[in-house]
């Protein structure tokens, strides 16, 4: 547990620097990058590592977001140094609700081979959205306002900003999600995921319980999608069913494919690019007066798929490229 | 010694109007090496699929280790101790040679999901033991040097060997080999048959071997079952099979068509 902990401490320190040097807009974008990283890694677990296509990841994110926001109205946060613990608690609860939804959707569907999962998850995403639209207790179509979020607090002469708390919480989950998936893949349980992706019939013949394996991957993936939703809910302080439309599910798929199916570092890169690109292209729209963003965005994706059809990283991780590079140059 | 390890009782597999296997009964004793031969499309692979629960027989029963298995899932049959290779190679292509073998190690692993996340000492111990064992298995077939190559990078003959190694990693009692020598040249085939005879002794295995080429099985099988059009036409020692008019006719008939 040493390395992940050091990484986390290092990244939180980076947060301090960002807190001091960038404006709120960039900080907000950064939080969205982190949320999308979790979303992309979690989808990669199902699609990239286990080979099952889910088109409803926004639905699981929504389940986590709303469950977490609702929970915070029952157990309101105590603004102060303990904030972090509350957010952790909301996130775990949101993740658990999403994980349960994943179990209920996955168990009947994952028994079947083929593309049923894609169709069923697509339906699930839409059903969740429609239910939320029509549930008055969470604001219906108007959305849910005033969700408790990180607030500034002082610790002696130090002021810890809203951003820093939100950032620390989000980065904690990015590291947790990365480490959990990374390590599982390097265990027998994770190799079972990979074997299912490669060949289900052969996996069964090797004694792998393929249905159980797929359900496990799917539940864990839904859990992290729910966590991403929870972070989103509390940082934005506002939720609207429209935030969890089919488009968001597709965005998640694009991040996984772009980064490389089965590459966690690829997912991190792609989440960064996909989140920042539209924002970076915003000035262009102001200058030209036409919304070229979608055009450029699509062109960039097409180009990338031609140049690197297996995504930025393929199934490899950054450190493998690094090792190769060191071997070549030394 | 000659306790029945596997028994197929009148198993039938019907695909639409086609009876691929028709009321086939046979048994395999503990420790035997039995050959299952027959011309193209005789139903040999279909028999394997029924034994390993990939297909549920239209009728009939399979008894393995004194228990019926037709209602079990393939992974349950595998864990019970019956495993197989595939005629049309089904390796985990994008994984390394070593990973392919490790996946067979379900029985060697008892650490849980959380152990692997926390990387407990149990996780490290079992992973280390499993890897060492996998390398040993690879060494039997001389593949240990290629442990970290992707499985798809192996030449055809070695892919077939890797399938056998992977199957051995599950600690089977009965191993079913579906044309393990297909696509190999004469010398490779000869070597492979020797290795099969050797592992059978070393691992105290029972082997069911499908072979298309009749001459090949004559050398190593103790008993041979001949299938034609889904029906058992002959069974016995290699000598009996060699001189059986029914078998000669089935094979000659098949050759006429070619
Ligand atoms: N899933 C299936 N659906 C329909 N027909 C099938 C199926 N599997 C096999 N068959 C048919 O059953 C018959 C027996 O096929 P099988 O593959 O068992 O033969 P085989 O003895 O293994 O032949 P080969 O020597 O070519 O491997 C063939 O006519 C084949 O076309
Ligand atoms: Mg066959």
Coordinates of C-alpha atoms and ligand atoms in Angstrom, one line a residue:
Chain A
X1 CA 0.0 0.0 0.0
X2 CA 3.0 2.3 0.1
X3 CA 3.3 3.3 -3.5
X4 CA -0.4 4.3 -4.0
X5 CA -0.2 6.3 -0.7
X6 CA 2.8 8.2 -1.9
X7 CA 1.2 8.8 -5.2
X8 CA -1.9 10.2 -3.4
X9 CA 0.2 12.5 -1.2
X10 CA 2.1 13.7 -4.2
X11 CA -1.0 14.4 -6.2
X12 CA -2.7 16.2 -3.3
X13 CA 0.4 18.4 -3.1
X14 CA 0.0 19.1 -6.8
X15 CA -3.6 20.2 -5.8
X16 CA -2.1 22.8 -3.5
X17 CA -0.2 24.3 -6.3
X18 CA -3.2 24.3 -8.6
X19 CA -5.2 25.9 -5.9
X20 CA -2.8 28.7 -5.7
X21 CA -2.2 29.3 -9.4
X22 CA -5.4 28.7 -11.5
X23 CA -8.8 30.3 -11.7
X24 CA -12.1 28.6 -10.7
X25 CA -13.0 27.7 -14.3
X26 CA -9.8 25.7 -14.8
X27 CA -10.2 24.2 -11.4
X28 CA -13.7 23.1 -12.2
X29 CA -12.6 21.6 -15.5
X30 CA -9.9 19.7 -13.7
X31 CA -12.4 18.2 -11.3
X32 CA -14.5 17.1 -14.3
X33 CA -11.3 15.5 -15.8
X34 CA -10.9 13.5 -12.6
X35 CA -14.6 12.4 -12.6
X36 CA -14.3 11.3 -16.2
X37 CA -11.1 9.4 -15.4
X38 CA -13.0 7.4 -12.9
X39 CA -15.9 6.9 -15.3
X40 CA -13.5 5.8 -18.2
X41 CA -11.5 3.4 -16.0
X42 CA -14.7 1.8 -14.7
X43 CA -16.1 1.3 -18.1
X44 CA -12.7 0.0 -19.3
X45 CA -13.0 -2.7 -16.6
X46 CA -16.2 -4.0 -18.3
X47 CA -15.5 -3.3 -21.9
X48 CA -11.7 -3.3 -22.2
X49 CA -10.7 -6.0 -19.8
X50 CA -13.8 -8.2 -19.7
X51 CA -15.0 -7.6 -23.3
X52 CA -18.6 -6.8 -22.5
X53 CA -20.3 -3.8 -24.1
X54 CA -22.1 -1.4 -21.8
X55 CA -23.9 1.6 -23.3
X56 CA -25.6 2.8 -20.1
X57 CA -22.7 3.9 -17.9
X58 CA -24.4 7.3 -17.5
X59 CA -27.3 5.5 -15.9
X60 CA -25.0 4.0 -13.2
X61 CA -23.4 7.4 -12.7
X62 CA -26.8 8.9 -12.3
X63 CA -27.8 6.3 -9.7
X64 CA -24.7 7.0 -7.7
X65 CA -25.1 10.8 -8.0
X66 CA -28.8 10.9 -7.0
X67 CA -28.4 8.4 -4.2
X68 CA -25.5 10.3 -2.8
X69 CA -27.2 13.6 -3.1
X70 CA -30.3 12.3 -1.5
X71 CA -28.3 10.7 1.3
X72 CA -26.7 14.1 2.1
X73 CA -30.1 15.5 2.7
X74 CA -30.7 12.9 5.4
X75 CA -27.3 13.0 6.9
X76 CA -26.2 16.6 6.3
X77 CA -22.6 17.4 6.1
X78 CA -20.8 19.1 8.9
X79 CA -18.7 21.9 7.3
X80 CA -15.2 21.6 8.9
X81 CA -12.2 19.3 8.8
X82 CA -14.5 16.3 8.8
X83 CA -16.0 17.1 5.4
X84 CA -13.8 14.6 3.7
X85 CA -15.2 11.8 5.8
X86 CA -18.7 12.8 4.8
X87 CA -17.9 12.9 1.1
X88 CA -16.2 9.5 1.4
X89 CA -19.3 8.1 3.1
X90 CA -21.7 9.6 0.4
X91 CA -19.5 8.3 -2.4
X92 CA -19.3 4.8 -1.0
X93 CA -23.1 4.8 -0.5
X94 CA -23.7 6.2 -4.0
X95 CA -21.3 3.6 -5.4
X96 CA -23.1 0.8 -3.5
X97 CA -26.5 1.8 -4.9
X98 CA -25.0 1.9 -8.4
X99 CA -23.3 -1.4 -7.8
X100 CA -26.6 -2.9 -6.7
X101 CA -28.2 -1.6 -9.9
X102 CA -25.4 -3.1 -11.8
X103 CA -26.0 -6.5 -10.1
X104 CA -29.7 -6.4 -10.9
X105 CA -29.1 -5.4 -14.6
X106 CA -26.1 -7.7 -15.0
X107 CA -27.2 -10.9 -13.5
X108 CA -30.0 -11.8 -15.9
X109 CA -28.2 -10.2 -18.9
X110 CA -24.7 -11.5 -18.5
X111 CA -25.8 -15.1 -18.6
X112 CA -26.4 -14.6 -22.3
X113 CA -23.6 -14.3 -24.9
X114 CA -23.4 -11.6 -27.4
X115 CA -24.6 -8.1 -27.5
X116 CA -27.6 -8.3 -25.1
X117 CA -25.7 -6.3 -22.5
X118 CA -25.3 -3.4 -24.9
X119 CA -29.0 -3.3 -25.6
X120 CA -30.1 -3.8 -22.0
X121 CA -27.7 -1.2 -20.5
X122 CA -28.8 1.2 -23.2
X123 CA -32.4 0.7 -22.0
X124 CA -31.4 0.9 -18.4
X125 CA -29.7 4.3 -18.9
X126 CA -32.8 5.7 -20.4
X127 CA -35.1 4.2 -17.8
X128 CA -33.1 5.7 -15.0
X129 CA -33.2 9.1 -16.7
X130 CA -37.0 8.9 -17.2
X131 CA -37.6 7.8 -13.6
X132 CA -35.5 10.7 -12.3
X133 CA -37.3 13.1 -14.6
X134 CA -40.6 12.0 -13.0
X135 CA -39.5 11.8 -9.3
X136 CA -40.6 15.0 -7.5
X137 CA -38.5 14.3 -4.4
X138 CA -35.3 14.7 -6.4
X139 CA -36.6 17.7 -8.3
X140 CA -37.9 16.0 -11.5
X141 CA -37.0 17.8 -14.7
X142 CA -36.1 21.0 -12.8
X143 CA -33.3 19.2 -11.2
X144 CA -32.0 18.9 -7.6
X145 CA -30.7 22.2 -6.2
X146 CA -28.5 23.0 -3.2
X147 CA -26.7 19.7 -2.8
X148 CA -24.2 20.1 -0.1
X149 CA -20.7 20.4 -1.4
X150 CA -17.2 21.2 -0.2
X151 CA -16.9 24.5 1.6
X152 CA -13.9 26.6 2.7
X153 CA -12.8 26.1 6.2
X154 CA -9.9 27.4 8.3
X155 CA -7.4 25.3 10.1
X156 CA -5.5 27.6 12.4
X157 CA -4.1 30.3 10.1
X158 CA -4.7 28.1 7.0
X159 CA -7.7 28.3 4.8
X160 CA -8.5 25.1 3.0
X161 CA -10.4 26.0 -0.1
X162 CA -13.5 24.4 -1.6
X163 CA -11.5 23.3 -4.6
X164 CA -8.8 21.6 -2.5
X165 CA -11.3 19.5 -0.6
X166 CA -13.2 18.5 -3.8
X167 CA -9.9 17.9 -5.5
X168 CA -8.5 15.7 -2.7
X169 CA -11.7 13.7 -2.6
X170 CA -11.8 13.2 -6.4
X171 CA -8.1 12.4 -6.7
X172 CA -8.4 9.9 -3.8
X173 CA -11.0 8.0 -5.9
X174 CA -9.0 8.2 -9.1
X175 CA -6.0 6.6 -7.3
X176 CA -8.3 4.1 -5.6
X177 CA -10.0 3.1 -8.8
X178 CA -6.7 2.8 -10.6
X179 CA -5.0 0.7 -7.9
X180 CA -8.0 -1.6 -7.5
X181 CA -8.4 -2.3 -11.2
X182 CA -4.6 -2.5 -11.8
X183 CA -4.2 -5.0 -9.0
X184 CA -7.2 -7.1 -9.7
X185 CA -6.0 -7.5 -13.3
X186 CA -2.7 -8.9 -11.9
X187 CA -4.5 -11.5 -9.9
X188 CA -6.3 -14.7 -10.7
X189 CA -9.6 -12.9 -10.5
X190 CA -8.5 -10.4 -13.1
X191 CA -7.0 -13.0 -15.4
X192 CA -10.5 -14.5 -15.3
X193 CA -11.8 -11.2 -16.7
X194 CA -9.3 -11.3 -19.5
X195 CA -10.0 -14.9 -20.3
X196 CA -13.7 -14.1 -20.7
X197 CA -12.8 -11.3 -23.1
X198 CA -10.5 -13.5 -25.1
X199 CA -12.7 -16.6 -25.4
X200 CA -15.6 -17.6 -23.2
X201 CA -15.8 -21.2 -24.3
X202 CA -12.1 -21.8 -23.6
X203 CA -12.4 -19.9 -20.3
X204 CA -15.2 -22.3 -19.2
X205 CA -13.2 -25.2 -20.2
X206 CA -10.4 -23.9 -17.9
X207 CA -12.8 -23.9 -15.0
X208 CA -13.7 -20.2 -15.1
X209 CA -17.2 -19.4 -14.0
X210 CA -17.8 -17.0 -16.8
X211 CA -21.2 -15.6 -15.7
X212 CA -19.9 -14.9 -12.2
X213 CA -16.8 -13.3 -13.6
X214 CA -18.8 -11.0 -15.8
X215 CA -21.2 -10.0 -13.0
X216 CA -18.3 -9.2 -10.7
X217 CA -16.6 -7.0 -13.3
X218 CA -19.9 -5.3 -14.0
X219 CA -20.8 -4.7 -10.4
X220 CA -17.3 -3.3 -9.6
X221 CA -17.5 -1.1 -12.7
X222 CA -21.0 0.2 -11.7
X223 CA -19.7 0.9 -8.2
X224 CA -17.0 3.2 -9.5
X225 CA -19.4 4.8 -12.0
X226 CA -21.6 5.6 -9.0
X227 CA -18.7 7.1 -7.2
X228 CA -18.0 9.3 -10.1
X229 CA -21.6 10.4 -10.0
X230 CA -21.3 11.2 -6.3
X231 CA -18.3 13.4 -6.7
X232 CA -20.0 15.2 -9.6
X233 CA -23.2 15.8 -7.5
X234 CA -21.4 17.3 -4.6
X235 CA -19.0 19.4 -6.5
X236 CA -21.6 20.9 -8.9
X237 CA -24.2 21.2 -6.1
X238 CA -26.8 20.6 -8.7
X239 CA -28.1 17.6 -10.5
X240 CA -30.3 17.4 -13.6
X241 CA -31.4 14.2 -15.4
X242 CA -30.2 15.8 -18.6
X243 CA -26.7 15.5 -17.3
X244 CA -26.9 11.7 -17.6
X245 CA -28.3 11.4 -21.1
X246 CA -27.2 8.8 -23.6
X247 CA -24.5 11.2 -24.8
X248 CA -22.6 10.8 -21.6
X249 CA -22.6 7.1 -22.0
X250 CA -21.3 7.5 -25.5
X251 CA -18.6 9.9 -24.2
X252 CA -17.5 7.2 -21.8
X253 CA -17.3 4.7 -24.6
X254 CA -15.3 7.1 -26.7
X255 CA -12.8 7.7 -23.8
X256 CA -12.3 3.9 -23.4
X257 CA -11.9 3.3 -27.1
X258 CA -9.7 6.3 -27.7
X259 CA -7.4 5.5 -24.8
X260 CA -7.2 1.8 -25.6
X261 CA -9.4 -1.1 -24.6
X262 CA -7.6 -2.6 -21.6
X263 CA -5.2 0.2 -20.9
X264 CA -5.8 2.2 -17.7
X265 CA -3.3 4.8 -18.5
X266 CA -4.9 5.2 -21.9
X267 CA -8.2 5.8 -20.2
X268 CA -6.6 8.5 -18.0
X269 CA -5.2 10.2 -21.1
X270 CA -8.4 10.0 -23.1
X271 CA -10.5 11.3 -20.2
X272 CA -8.2 14.3 -20.1
X273 CA -8.3 15.0 -23.8
X274 CA -12.1 14.4 -24.2
X275 CA -12.9 16.7 -21.2
X276 CA -10.5 19.5 -22.1
X277 CA -10.8 19.5 -25.9
X278 CA -14.3 21.1 -26.1
X279 CA -13.3 23.7 -23.5
X280 CA -10.1 24.5 -25.3
X281 CA -12.0 24.9 -28.5
X282 CA -14.5 27.3 -27.0
X283 CA -12.5 30.5 -27.9
X284 CA -12.5 29.4 -31.5
X285 CA -16.2 29.5 -31.5
X286 CA -16.2 33.0 -30.2
X287 CA -13.9 34.2 -32.9
X288 CA -15.5 32.5 -35.9
X289 CA -19.1 32.7 -34.6
X290 CA -19.7 29.1 -35.7
X291 CA -19.7 26.1 -33.5
X292 CA -16.9 24.2 -35.0
X293 CA -16.2 22.2 -31.9
X294 CA -18.1 19.1 -32.9
X295 CA -16.6 19.1 -36.3
X296 CA -13.0 19.3 -35.0
X297 CA -13.8 16.9 -32.3
X298 CA -15.1 14.3 -34.7
X299 CA -12.2 14.9 -37.1
X300 CA -9.7 14.4 -34.3
X301 CA -11.4 11.2 -33.4
X302 CA -11.5 9.8 -36.9
X303 CA -7.8 10.8 -37.5
X304 CA -6.8 9.0 -34.3
X305 CA -8.7 5.9 -35.1
X306 CA -7.0 5.8 -38.5
X307 CA -3.5 6.4 -37.0
X308 CA -4.0 4.2 -33.9
X309 CA -6.8 1.9 -34.5
X310 CA -6.3 0.2 -31.1
X311 CA -6.5 3.5 -29.3
X312 CA -3.7 5.6 -28.0
X313 CA -2.3 2.9 -25.8
X314 CA -3.7 -0.4 -27.3
X315 CA -3.8 -2.8 -24.3
X316 CA -0.5 -1.5 -23.0
X317 CA 0.3 0.7 -20.1
X318 CA 2.6 3.7 -20.0
X319 CA 5.3 1.9 -18.0
X320 CA 5.5 -0.8 -20.7
X321 CA 6.3 1.8 -23.3
X322 CA 8.7 3.4 -20.9
X323 CA 10.5 0.1 -20.4
X324 CA 10.8 -0.5 -24.1
X325 CA 12.1 3.0 -24.7
X326 CA 14.8 2.6 -21.9
X327 CA 15.9 -0.8 -23.4
X328 CA 16.2 0.8 -26.9
X329 CA 18.2 3.8 -25.8
X330 CA 20.5 2.1 -23.3
Chain B
X1 CA -7.4 -49.9 -11.3
X2 CA -10.0 -50.5 -13.9
X3 CA -12.7 -48.5 -12.2
X4 CA -14.9 -46.6 -14.7
X5 CA -13.8 -42.9 -14.7
X6 CA -16.3 -41.9 -17.4
X7 CA -19.3 -43.5 -18.9
X8 CA -21.4 -42.2 -21.7
X9 CA -24.9 -43.9 -21.7
X10 CA -26.6 -43.8 -25.1
X11 CA -25.8 -40.1 -25.8
X12 CA -27.5 -38.5 -28.8
X13 CA -27.1 -35.1 -30.3
X14 CA -29.6 -33.9 -32.8
X15 CA -29.0 -30.7 -34.8
X16 CA -32.3 -30.0 -36.5
X17 CA -32.7 -33.0 -38.8
X18 CA -29.2 -34.2 -38.4
X19 CA -28.3 -36.8 -35.8
X20 CA -24.6 -35.9 -35.3
X21 CA -24.2 -38.5 -32.6
X22 CA -26.7 -41.4 -32.3
X23 CA -27.2 -43.4 -29.1
X24 CA -23.5 -43.7 -28.4
X25 CA -22.4 -45.6 -25.4
X26 CA -18.8 -46.2 -24.2
X27 CA -16.7 -46.0 -21.1
X28 CA -13.2 -45.0 -20.1
X29 CA -11.4 -46.7 -17.3
X30 CA -9.1 -45.0 -14.8
X31 CA -5.6 -44.5 -16.4
X32 CA -6.5 -45.6 -19.9
X33 CA -5.5 -44.0 -23.2
X34 CA -8.5 -44.3 -25.5
X35 CA -8.7 -43.2 -29.1
X36 CA -11.8 -41.9 -30.7
X37 CA -11.5 -42.0 -34.5
X38 CA -13.7 -41.7 -37.5
X39 CA -13.8 -39.9 -40.9
X40 CA -14.6 -36.2 -41.3
X41 CA -18.0 -35.2 -39.8
X42 CA -18.3 -38.5 -37.9
X43 CA -19.3 -36.7 -34.8
X44 CA -16.1 -36.9 -32.8
X45 CA -16.0 -33.2 -31.7
X46 CA -19.7 -33.3 -30.9
X47 CA -19.0 -36.1 -28.5
X48 CA -16.4 -34.0 -26.7
X49 CA -18.8 -31.1 -26.6
X50 CA -21.3 -33.3 -24.9
X51 CA -18.9 -34.8 -22.4
X52 CA -17.7 -31.3 -21.4
X53 CA -21.2 -29.9 -21.2
X54 CA -20.7 -27.4 -24.0
X55 CA -23.7 -29.1 -25.6
X56 CA -26.5 -30.7 -23.6
X57 CA -27.2 -34.1 -25.2
X58 CA -30.6 -34.4 -26.7
X59 CA -30.9 -37.6 -24.8
X60 CA -28.6 -39.9 -22.8
X61 CA -26.4 -39.5 -19.8
X62 CA -22.8 -38.8 -19.0
X63 CA -21.4 -40.2 -15.7
X64 CA -18.0 -38.8 -14.6
X65 CA -16.5 -39.9 -11.3
X66 CA -19.8 -41.7 -10.5
X67 CA -21.9 -38.6 -10.9
X68 CA -24.1 -37.4 -13.8
X69 CA -22.8 -34.3 -15.4
X70 CA -25.2 -33.3 -18.2
X71 CA -26.9 -30.7 -16.0
X72 CA -23.5 -29.2 -15.0
X73 CA -22.0 -26.1 -16.6
X74 CA -18.8 -26.5 -18.6
X75 CA -16.7 -24.8 -15.8
X76 CA -18.1 -27.2 -13.2
X77 CA -17.2 -30.2 -15.4
X78 CA -13.7 -28.7 -15.7
X79 CA -13.4 -28.2 -12.0
X80 CA -14.5 -31.8 -11.4
X81 CA -11.5 -32.9 -13.4
X82 CA -12.4 -33.2 -17.1
X83 CA -10.7 -30.8 -19.4
X84 CA -10.1 -30.5 -23.1
X85 CA -8.3 -28.9 -26.0
X86 CA -10.0 -27.6 -29.1
X87 CA -9.7 -28.7 -32.7
X88 CA -9.8 -25.1 -33.9
X89 CA -7.3 -23.8 -31.4
X90 CA -8.9 -21.5 -28.8
X91 CA -6.1 -19.9 -27.0
X92 CA -6.4 -16.5 -25.2
X93 CA -4.6 -14.9 -28.1
X94 CA -3.8 -11.5 -26.8
X95 CA -2.5 -12.8 -23.5
X96 CA 1.0 -14.1 -23.0
X97 CA 1.9 -17.8 -23.1
X98 CA 2.3 -17.7 -19.3
X99 CA -1.0 -16.0 -18.7
X100 CA -2.7 -18.7 -20.7
X101 CA -1.4 -21.3 -18.4
X102 CA -2.0 -19.3 -15.2
X103 CA -5.7 -19.0 -16.0
X104 CA -6.0 -22.8 -15.6
X105 CA -4.9 -22.4 -12.0
X106 CA -8.3 -21.9 -10.3
X107 CA -7.7 -24.9 -8.0
X108 CA -4.4 -23.5 -6.8
X109 CA -5.8 -20.1 -5.8
X110 CA -7.8 -19.6 -2.6
X111 CA -7.1 -15.9 -2.0
X112 CA -10.1 -13.7 -2.4
X113 CA -10.9 -10.6 -4.3
X114 CA -9.8 -8.3 -1.5
X115 CA -6.6 -10.2 -1.0
X116 CA -5.7 -9.3 -4.5
X117 CA -6.5 -5.6 -4.0
X118 CA -4.6 -5.4 -0.7
X119 CA -1.9 -7.7 -2.1
X120 CA -1.7 -9.8 1.1
X121 CA 1.1 -12.2 1.7
X122 CA -1.2 -15.1 0.8
X123 CA -1.7 -13.4 -2.6
X124 CA 2.1 -13.2 -3.2
X125 CA 2.7 -16.8 -2.0
X126 CA 0.0 -18.3 -4.2
X127 CA 0.9 -16.2 -7.2
X128 CA 4.6 -17.2 -6.9
X129 CA 3.7 -20.9 -6.5
X130 CA 1.3 -20.8 -9.4
X131 CA 3.9 -19.1 -11.7
X132 CA 6.6 -21.6 -10.8
X133 CA 4.2 -24.4 -11.5
X134 CA 3.2 -22.9 -14.8
X135 CA 6.8 -22.5 -15.9
X136 CA 7.5 -26.1 -15.0
X137 CA 4.5 -27.2 -17.2
X138 CA 5.8 -25.0 -20.0
X139 CA 9.2 -26.6 -19.7
X140 CA 7.8 -30.1 -20.3
X141 CA 7.0 -28.9 -23.8
X142 CA 10.0 -26.7 -24.2
X143 CA 8.0 -23.5 -24.2
X144 CA 9.4 -21.9 -21.0
X145 CA 11.6 -19.5 -23.0
X146 CA 8.5 -18.1 -24.7
X147 CA 6.5 -17.5 -21.5
X148 CA 6.2 -13.8 -22.1
X149 CA 5.4 -13.9 -25.8
X150 CA 1.8 -13.3 -26.8
X151 CA 0.1 -16.7 -27.5
X152 CA -0.8 -15.6 -31.0
X153 CA 2.9 -15.2 -31.8
X154 CA 3.6 -18.9 -31.4
X155 CA 3.9 -21.1 -34.5
X156 CA 0.9 -23.4 -35.1
X157 CA 2.5 -26.5 -33.6
X158 CA 3.4 -24.7 -30.4
X159 CA -0.1 -23.3 -30.1
X160 CA -1.4 -26.8 -30.0
X161 CA 1.1 -27.7 -27.3
X162 CA 0.1 -24.6 -25.3
X163 CA -3.5 -25.8 -25.4
X164 CA -2.4 -29.1 -23.8
X165 CA -0.3 -27.3 -21.2
X166 CA -3.2 -25.0 -20.4
X167 CA -5.5 -27.9 -19.9
X168 CA -2.9 -29.7 -17.7
X169 CA -2.8 -26.6 -15.5
X170 CA -6.4 -27.3 -14.3
X171 CA -5.1 -30.5 -12.7
X172 CA -7.4 -32.8 -14.7
X173 CA -8.1 -36.5 -14.1
X174 CA -9.3 -36.9 -17.7
X175 CA -8.0 -34.9 -20.6
X176 CA -9.7 -34.9 -23.9
X177 CA -7.5 -34.0 -26.9
X178 CA -9.2 -33.0 -30.1
X179 CA -6.8 -33.7 -33.0
X180 CA -3.8 -32.4 -31.1
X181 CA -1.5 -33.2 -34.1
X182 CA -3.6 -31.5 -36.8
X183 CA -1.4 -29.4 -39.0
X184 CA 1.9 -30.8 -37.6
X185 CA 4.5 -32.5 -39.8
X186 CA 5.4 -36.1 -39.3
X187 CA 8.3 -35.6 -36.9
X188 CA 6.4 -33.1 -34.8
X189 CA 3.5 -35.5 -34.6
X190 CA 5.7 -38.3 -33.5
X191 CA 7.3 -36.1 -30.8
X192 CA 3.9 -35.0 -29.6
X193 CA 2.6 -38.5 -29.2
X194 CA 5.7 -39.4 -27.1
X195 CA 5.1 -36.4 -24.9
X196 CA 1.4 -37.3 -24.5
X197 CA 2.5 -40.8 -23.4
X198 CA 5.0 -39.3 -21.0
X199 CA 2.7 -36.8 -19.4
X200 CA 0.1 -39.4 -19.0
X201 CA 2.5 -41.4 -16.9
X202 CA 3.8 -38.5 -14.9
X203 CA 0.5 -36.9 -14.2
X204 CA -1.4 -40.3 -13.9
X205 CA -3.8 -39.0 -16.5
X206 CA -6.6 -40.7 -18.3
X207 CA -6.6 -39.6 -21.9
X208 CA -9.3 -39.5 -24.6
X209 CA -7.7 -38.7 -27.9
X210 CA -9.5 -37.8 -31.1
X211 CA -7.5 -38.4 -34.2
X212 CA -8.5 -38.2 -37.8
X213 CA -5.4 -40.2 -38.9
X214 CA -5.9 -43.8 -38.0
X215 CA -2.3 -44.9 -38.2
X216 CA -1.3 -42.3 -35.6
X217 CA -3.4 -43.6 -32.8
X218 CA -2.6 -47.2 -33.4
X219 CA 0.9 -46.7 -31.8
X220 CA -0.2 -45.3 -28.5
X221 CA -3.8 -46.1 -27.8
X222 CA -4.8 -49.2 -25.8
X223 CA -8.4 -49.1 -27.0
X224 CA -10.0 -47.4 -29.9
X225 CA -13.6 -46.4 -30.6
X226 CA -14.5 -45.9 -34.2
X227 CA -17.3 -43.5 -35.1
X228 CA -19.0 -43.1 -38.4
X229 CA -22.1 -40.9 -39.1
X230 CA -22.6 -40.6 -35.4
X231 CA -22.7 -44.3 -34.7
X232 CA -20.1 -46.5 -33.1
X233 CA -19.1 -49.0 -35.7
X234 CA -16.3 -50.7 -33.9
X235 CA -14.4 -50.8 -30.6
X236 CA -11.4 -52.7 -29.5
X237 CA -7.6 -53.0 -29.4
X238 CA -5.6 -51.5 -32.3
X239 CA -5.2 -55.0 -33.8
X240 CA -9.0 -55.5 -33.8
X241 CA -9.6 -52.1 -35.4
X242 CA -6.9 -52.5 -38.0
X243 CA -8.5 -55.7 -39.3
X244 CA -12.1 -54.7 -39.0
X245 CA -13.9 -54.7 -42.3
X246 CA -16.4 -52.1 -41.1
X247 CA -13.6 -49.7 -40.2
X248 CA -11.8 -50.2 -43.5
X249 CA -15.0 -49.7 -45.4
X250 CA -15.9 -46.5 -43.5
X251 CA -12.4 -45.0 -44.1
X252 CA -12.3 -46.2 -47.7
X253 CA -15.8 -44.8 -48.3
X254 CA -14.7 -41.5 -46.9
X255 CA -11.6 -41.5 -49.1
X256 CA -13.7 -42.1 -52.2
X257 CA -15.5 -38.8 -51.6
X258 CA -12.2 -36.9 -51.3
Ligands
LIG1 N1 -23.4 -26.7 -33.6 C1 -23.8 -27.4 -34.7 N2 -24.9 -27.2 -35.4 C2 -25.3 -27.9 -36.4 N3 -24.6 -29.0 -36.9 C3 -23.4 -29.3 -36.3 C4 -22.9 -28.5 -35.1 N4 -21.8 -29.1 -34.7 C5 -21.5 -30.1 -35.6 N5 -22.5 -30.3 -36.5 C6 -22.6 -31.3 -37.5 O1 -22.4 -32.5 -36.9 C7 -21.7 -33.4 -37.6 C8 -20.5 -33.9 -36.8 O2 -19.6 -32.9 -36.6 P1 -18.3 -33.0 -35.7 O3 -17.6 -31.7 -35.7 O4 -18.7 -33.6 -34.4 O5 -17.4 -34.0 -36.6 P2 -16.0 -34.5 -36.4 O6 -16.0 -36.0 -36.3 O7 -15.3 -33.8 -35.3 O8 -15.3 -34.1 -37.8 P3 -13.8 -33.6 -38.1 O9 -13.0 -34.8 -38.3 O10 -14.0 -32.8 -39.4 O11 -13.4 -32.7 -37.0 C9 -21.2 -32.7 -38.9 O12 -22.1 -33.0 -39.9 C10 -21.4 -31.2 -38.5 O13 -21.7 -30.4 -39.6
LIG2 MG1 -13.8 -32.5 -35.1

